[in-house]
Short mmCIF file of C-alpha atoms in Angstrom, two decimals:
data_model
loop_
_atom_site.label_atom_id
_atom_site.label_comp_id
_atom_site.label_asym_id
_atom_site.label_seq_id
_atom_site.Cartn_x
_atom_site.Cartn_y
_atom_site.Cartn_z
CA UNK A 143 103.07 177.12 52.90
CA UNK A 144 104.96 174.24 54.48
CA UNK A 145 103.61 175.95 58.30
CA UNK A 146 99.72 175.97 56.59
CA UNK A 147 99.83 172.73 55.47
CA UNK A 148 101.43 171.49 59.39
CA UNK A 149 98.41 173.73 60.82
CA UNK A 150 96.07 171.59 58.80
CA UNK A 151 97.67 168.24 58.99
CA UNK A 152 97.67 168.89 63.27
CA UNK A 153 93.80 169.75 62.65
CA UNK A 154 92.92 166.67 60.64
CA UNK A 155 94.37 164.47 63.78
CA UNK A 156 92.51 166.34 66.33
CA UNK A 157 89.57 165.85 64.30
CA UNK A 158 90.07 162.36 63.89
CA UNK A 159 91.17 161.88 67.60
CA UNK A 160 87.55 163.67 68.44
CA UNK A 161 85.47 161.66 66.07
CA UNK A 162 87.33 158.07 67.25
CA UNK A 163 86.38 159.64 70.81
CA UNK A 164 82.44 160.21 69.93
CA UNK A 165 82.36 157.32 67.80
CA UNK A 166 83.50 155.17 70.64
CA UNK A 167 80.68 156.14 72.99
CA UNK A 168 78.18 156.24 70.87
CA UNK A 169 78.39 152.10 70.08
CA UNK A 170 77.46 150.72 73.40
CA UNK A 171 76.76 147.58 71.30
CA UNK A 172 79.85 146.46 71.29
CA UNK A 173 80.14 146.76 75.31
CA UNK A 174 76.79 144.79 75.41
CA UNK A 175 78.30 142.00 73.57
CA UNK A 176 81.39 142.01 75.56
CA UNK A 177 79.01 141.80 79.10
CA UNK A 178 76.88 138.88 77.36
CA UNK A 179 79.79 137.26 76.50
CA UNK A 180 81.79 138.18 80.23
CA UNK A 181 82.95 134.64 81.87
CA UNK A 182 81.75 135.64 84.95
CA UNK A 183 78.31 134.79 83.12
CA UNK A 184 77.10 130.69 83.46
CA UNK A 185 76.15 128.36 81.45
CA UNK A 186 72.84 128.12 82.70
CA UNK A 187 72.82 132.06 82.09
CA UNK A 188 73.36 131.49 78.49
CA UNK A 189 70.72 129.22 78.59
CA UNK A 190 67.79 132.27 79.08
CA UNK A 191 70.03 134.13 76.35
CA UNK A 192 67.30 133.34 73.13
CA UNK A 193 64.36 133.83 75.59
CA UNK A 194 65.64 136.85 77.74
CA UNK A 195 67.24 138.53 74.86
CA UNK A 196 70.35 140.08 76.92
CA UNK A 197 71.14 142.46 74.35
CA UNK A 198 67.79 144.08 73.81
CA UNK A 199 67.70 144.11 77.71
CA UNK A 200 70.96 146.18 77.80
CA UNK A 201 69.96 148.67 75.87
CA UNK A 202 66.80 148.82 77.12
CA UNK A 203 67.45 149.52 81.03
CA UNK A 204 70.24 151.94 79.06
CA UNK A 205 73.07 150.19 81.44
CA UNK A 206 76.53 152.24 81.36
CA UNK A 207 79.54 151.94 83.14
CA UNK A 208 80.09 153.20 86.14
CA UNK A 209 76.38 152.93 87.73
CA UNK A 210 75.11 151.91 90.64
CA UNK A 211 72.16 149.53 89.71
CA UNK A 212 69.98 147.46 92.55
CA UNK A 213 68.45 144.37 90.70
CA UNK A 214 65.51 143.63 92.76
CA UNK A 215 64.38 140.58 93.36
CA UNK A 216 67.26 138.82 92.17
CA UNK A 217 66.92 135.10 92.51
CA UNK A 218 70.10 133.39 91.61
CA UNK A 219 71.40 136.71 90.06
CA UNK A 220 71.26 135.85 86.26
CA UNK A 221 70.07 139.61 85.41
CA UNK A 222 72.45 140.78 88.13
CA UNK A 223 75.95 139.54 86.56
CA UNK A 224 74.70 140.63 83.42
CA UNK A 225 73.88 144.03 84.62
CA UNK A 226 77.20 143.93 86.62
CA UNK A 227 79.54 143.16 83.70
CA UNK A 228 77.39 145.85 81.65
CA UNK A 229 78.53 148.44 84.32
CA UNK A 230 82.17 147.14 84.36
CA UNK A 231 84.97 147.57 87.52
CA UNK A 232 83.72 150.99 88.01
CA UNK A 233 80.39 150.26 88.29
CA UNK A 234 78.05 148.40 91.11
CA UNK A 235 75.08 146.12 91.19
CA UNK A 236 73.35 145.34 94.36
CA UNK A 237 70.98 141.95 93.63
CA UNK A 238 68.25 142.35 96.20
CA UNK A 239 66.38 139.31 97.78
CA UNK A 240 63.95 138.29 100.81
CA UNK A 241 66.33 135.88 102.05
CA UNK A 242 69.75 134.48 100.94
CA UNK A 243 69.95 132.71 97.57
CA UNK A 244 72.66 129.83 97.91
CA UNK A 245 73.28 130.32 93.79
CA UNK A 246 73.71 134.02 94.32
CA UNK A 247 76.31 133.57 96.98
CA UNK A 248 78.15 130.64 95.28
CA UNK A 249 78.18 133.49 92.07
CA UNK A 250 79.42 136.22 94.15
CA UNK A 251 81.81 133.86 96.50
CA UNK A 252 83.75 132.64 92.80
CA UNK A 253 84.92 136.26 93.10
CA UNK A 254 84.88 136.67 89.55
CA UNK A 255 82.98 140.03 89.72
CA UNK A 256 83.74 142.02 92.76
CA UNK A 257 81.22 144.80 92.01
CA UNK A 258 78.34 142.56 92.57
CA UNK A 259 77.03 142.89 95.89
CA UNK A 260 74.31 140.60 97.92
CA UNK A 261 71.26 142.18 100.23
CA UNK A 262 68.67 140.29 101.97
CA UNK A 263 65.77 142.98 102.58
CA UNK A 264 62.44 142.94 102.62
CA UNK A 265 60.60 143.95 99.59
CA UNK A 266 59.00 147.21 100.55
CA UNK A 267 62.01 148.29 101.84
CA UNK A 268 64.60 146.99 99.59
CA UNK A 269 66.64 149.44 99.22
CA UNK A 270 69.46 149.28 102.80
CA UNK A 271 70.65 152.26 104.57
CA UNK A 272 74.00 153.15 103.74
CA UNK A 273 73.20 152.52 99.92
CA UNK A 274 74.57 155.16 97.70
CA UNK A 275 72.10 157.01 95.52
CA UNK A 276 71.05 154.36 92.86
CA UNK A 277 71.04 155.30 88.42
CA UNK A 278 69.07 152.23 88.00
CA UNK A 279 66.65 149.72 89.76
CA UNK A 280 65.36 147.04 87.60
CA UNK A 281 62.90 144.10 88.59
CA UNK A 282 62.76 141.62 86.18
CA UNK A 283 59.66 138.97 85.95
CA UNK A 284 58.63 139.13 89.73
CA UNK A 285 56.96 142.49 90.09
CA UNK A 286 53.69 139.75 89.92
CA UNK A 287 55.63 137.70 92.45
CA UNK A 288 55.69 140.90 94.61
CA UNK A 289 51.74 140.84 94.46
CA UNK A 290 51.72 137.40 96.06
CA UNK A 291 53.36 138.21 99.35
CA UNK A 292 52.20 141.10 101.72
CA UNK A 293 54.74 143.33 101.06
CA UNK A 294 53.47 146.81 100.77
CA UNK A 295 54.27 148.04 96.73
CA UNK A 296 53.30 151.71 97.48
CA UNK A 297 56.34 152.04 99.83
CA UNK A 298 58.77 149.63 98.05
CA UNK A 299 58.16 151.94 94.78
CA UNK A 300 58.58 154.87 97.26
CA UNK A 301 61.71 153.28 98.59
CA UNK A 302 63.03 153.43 95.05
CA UNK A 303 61.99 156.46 93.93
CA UNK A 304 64.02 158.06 97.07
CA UNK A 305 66.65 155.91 96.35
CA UNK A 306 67.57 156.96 92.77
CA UNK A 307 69.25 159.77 92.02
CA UNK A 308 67.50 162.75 89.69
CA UNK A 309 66.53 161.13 86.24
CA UNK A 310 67.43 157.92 87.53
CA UNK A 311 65.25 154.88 85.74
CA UNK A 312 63.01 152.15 87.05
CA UNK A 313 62.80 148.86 84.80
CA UNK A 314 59.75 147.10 84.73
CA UNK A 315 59.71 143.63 82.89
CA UNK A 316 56.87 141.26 83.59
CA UNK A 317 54.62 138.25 82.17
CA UNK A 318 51.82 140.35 80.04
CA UNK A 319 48.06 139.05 81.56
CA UNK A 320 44.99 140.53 79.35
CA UNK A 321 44.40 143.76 79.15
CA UNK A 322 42.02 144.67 82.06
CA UNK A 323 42.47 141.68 84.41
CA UNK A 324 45.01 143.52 86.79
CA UNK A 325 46.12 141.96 89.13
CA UNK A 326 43.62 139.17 89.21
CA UNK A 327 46.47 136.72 87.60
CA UNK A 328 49.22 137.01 89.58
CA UNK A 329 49.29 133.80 91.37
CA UNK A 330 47.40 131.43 88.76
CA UNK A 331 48.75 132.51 85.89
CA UNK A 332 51.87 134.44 87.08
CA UNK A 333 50.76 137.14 84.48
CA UNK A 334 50.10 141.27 85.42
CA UNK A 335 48.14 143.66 83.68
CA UNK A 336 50.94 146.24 82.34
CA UNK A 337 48.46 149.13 82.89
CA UNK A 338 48.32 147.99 86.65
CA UNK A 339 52.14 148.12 86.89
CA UNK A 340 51.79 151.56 85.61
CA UNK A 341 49.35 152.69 87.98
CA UNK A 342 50.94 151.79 91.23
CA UNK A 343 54.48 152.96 90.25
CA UNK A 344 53.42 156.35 88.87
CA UNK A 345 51.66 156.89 91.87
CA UNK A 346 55.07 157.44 93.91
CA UNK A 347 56.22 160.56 91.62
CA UNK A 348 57.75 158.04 88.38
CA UNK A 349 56.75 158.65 84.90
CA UNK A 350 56.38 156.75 81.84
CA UNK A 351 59.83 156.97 80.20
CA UNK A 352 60.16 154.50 77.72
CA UNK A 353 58.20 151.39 76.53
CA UNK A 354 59.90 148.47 74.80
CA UNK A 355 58.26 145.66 72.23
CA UNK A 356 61.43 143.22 72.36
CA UNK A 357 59.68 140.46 74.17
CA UNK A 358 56.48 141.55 73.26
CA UNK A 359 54.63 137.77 71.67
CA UNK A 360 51.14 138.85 69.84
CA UNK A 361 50.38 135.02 69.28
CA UNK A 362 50.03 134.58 72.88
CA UNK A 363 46.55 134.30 74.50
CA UNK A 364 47.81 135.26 77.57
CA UNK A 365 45.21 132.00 78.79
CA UNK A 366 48.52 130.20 80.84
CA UNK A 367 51.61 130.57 82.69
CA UNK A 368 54.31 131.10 80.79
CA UNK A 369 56.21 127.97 81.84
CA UNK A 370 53.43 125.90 80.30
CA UNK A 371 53.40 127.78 76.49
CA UNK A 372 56.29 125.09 75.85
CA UNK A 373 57.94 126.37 72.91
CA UNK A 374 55.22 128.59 71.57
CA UNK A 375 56.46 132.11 72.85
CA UNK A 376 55.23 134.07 75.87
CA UNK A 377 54.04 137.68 75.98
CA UNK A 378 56.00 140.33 78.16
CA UNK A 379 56.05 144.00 78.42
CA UNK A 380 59.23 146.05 79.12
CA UNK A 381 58.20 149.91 81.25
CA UNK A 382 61.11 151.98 81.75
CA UNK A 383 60.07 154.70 84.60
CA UNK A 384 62.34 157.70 85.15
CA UNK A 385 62.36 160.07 88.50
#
């Protein structure tokens, strides 16, 4: 009786052990919070927080420790050290510009997160030789801005669709214009048509994975930039692509 009751008291722990264990990766809440929250992270970071919605992002782009993420045109790197504390010491993010970015290299130069890497590249090749293959590429706001220059989009979204590894995702997050203006918005109003965005990235093997409403703003006419909607909110779509 006394060996049963062992037996079953040794099973209860293991079961317990197990379930803590499953339980543990299945709340990747809690390791969003602790990335939004990361002091490598600035002030003027936190400032986007209520606009940007960091957490919704996260789980969104589905970051995990341990990938290797490019961040494409990354400005100062705001989504970048985000996306680099999300991924945590065994994890890398690569935040991709056209040229250098004097805010990204005073981030990166602190040396407060040593998996966050710099590359100036052009944008339809942004991905450098050498690069390892990539779980995650995310542009954030500028596909329009990519639009504007002459960089060729079928071979940057190419580029990246090469670059990631088997089921890796594509993020798309842009400024919503009205539905069938394409890309006829991009430099007055800084606005795409999401169904545009769709087209041209689909067209280099992605598919639609996943669509997200978290900055999604039904109010907005979609008549402005967003930078002049003051504090009325802006519309945005969120596409996640998958290879």
């Amino acid at each position: 009786m006394q060996k049963h009751r062992l037996a079953q008291a040794v099973l209860a722990l293991a079961a317990c052990a197990v379930f803590g264990h499953v339980a543990a990766e299945a709340s990747p809440q809690s390791q969003y919070q602790s990335a939004i929250n990361s002091p490598a992270r600035t002030d003027d970071d936190r400032k986007s927080d209520a606009k940007r919605k960091p957490a919704e992002f996260l789980a969104f782009v589905e970051a995990k420790p341990g990938m290797k993420v490019m961040d494409l045109d990354a400005g100062g790197g705001t989504s970048s050290a985000l996306l680099a504390a999300a991924v945590g010491p065994d994890g890398e993010v690569w935040a991709q510009g056209q040229k250098e970015s004097p805010k990204l290299q005073a981030r990166i130069a602190s040396g407060k997160q040593s998996n966050l890497h710099a590359v100036v590249t052009p944008m339809d090749n942004p991905v450098a030789k050498g690069t390892p293959p990539l779980d995650l590429v995310v542009i954030n706001m500028n596909y329009h801005d990519v639009v504007n220059t002459p960089a060729d989009r079928n071979a940057m979204n190419k580029r990246i669709y090469d670059a990631l590894k088997p089921g890796g995702k594509y993020v798309v997050i842009d400024n919503s214009a009205k539905a069938g203006h394409g890309l006829s918005d991009t430099k007055t109003l800084h606005r795409i048509d999401e169904t545009s965005v769709i087209d041209e990235v689909t067209k280099a093997g992605f598919k639609v994975d996943a669509k997200s409403d978290y900055l999604r703003a039904p109010s907005d006419p979609r008549e402005q930039p967003f930078w002049e909607m003051k504090d009325k909110p802006d519309d945005k779509f969120a596409v996640r692509f998958v290879k």
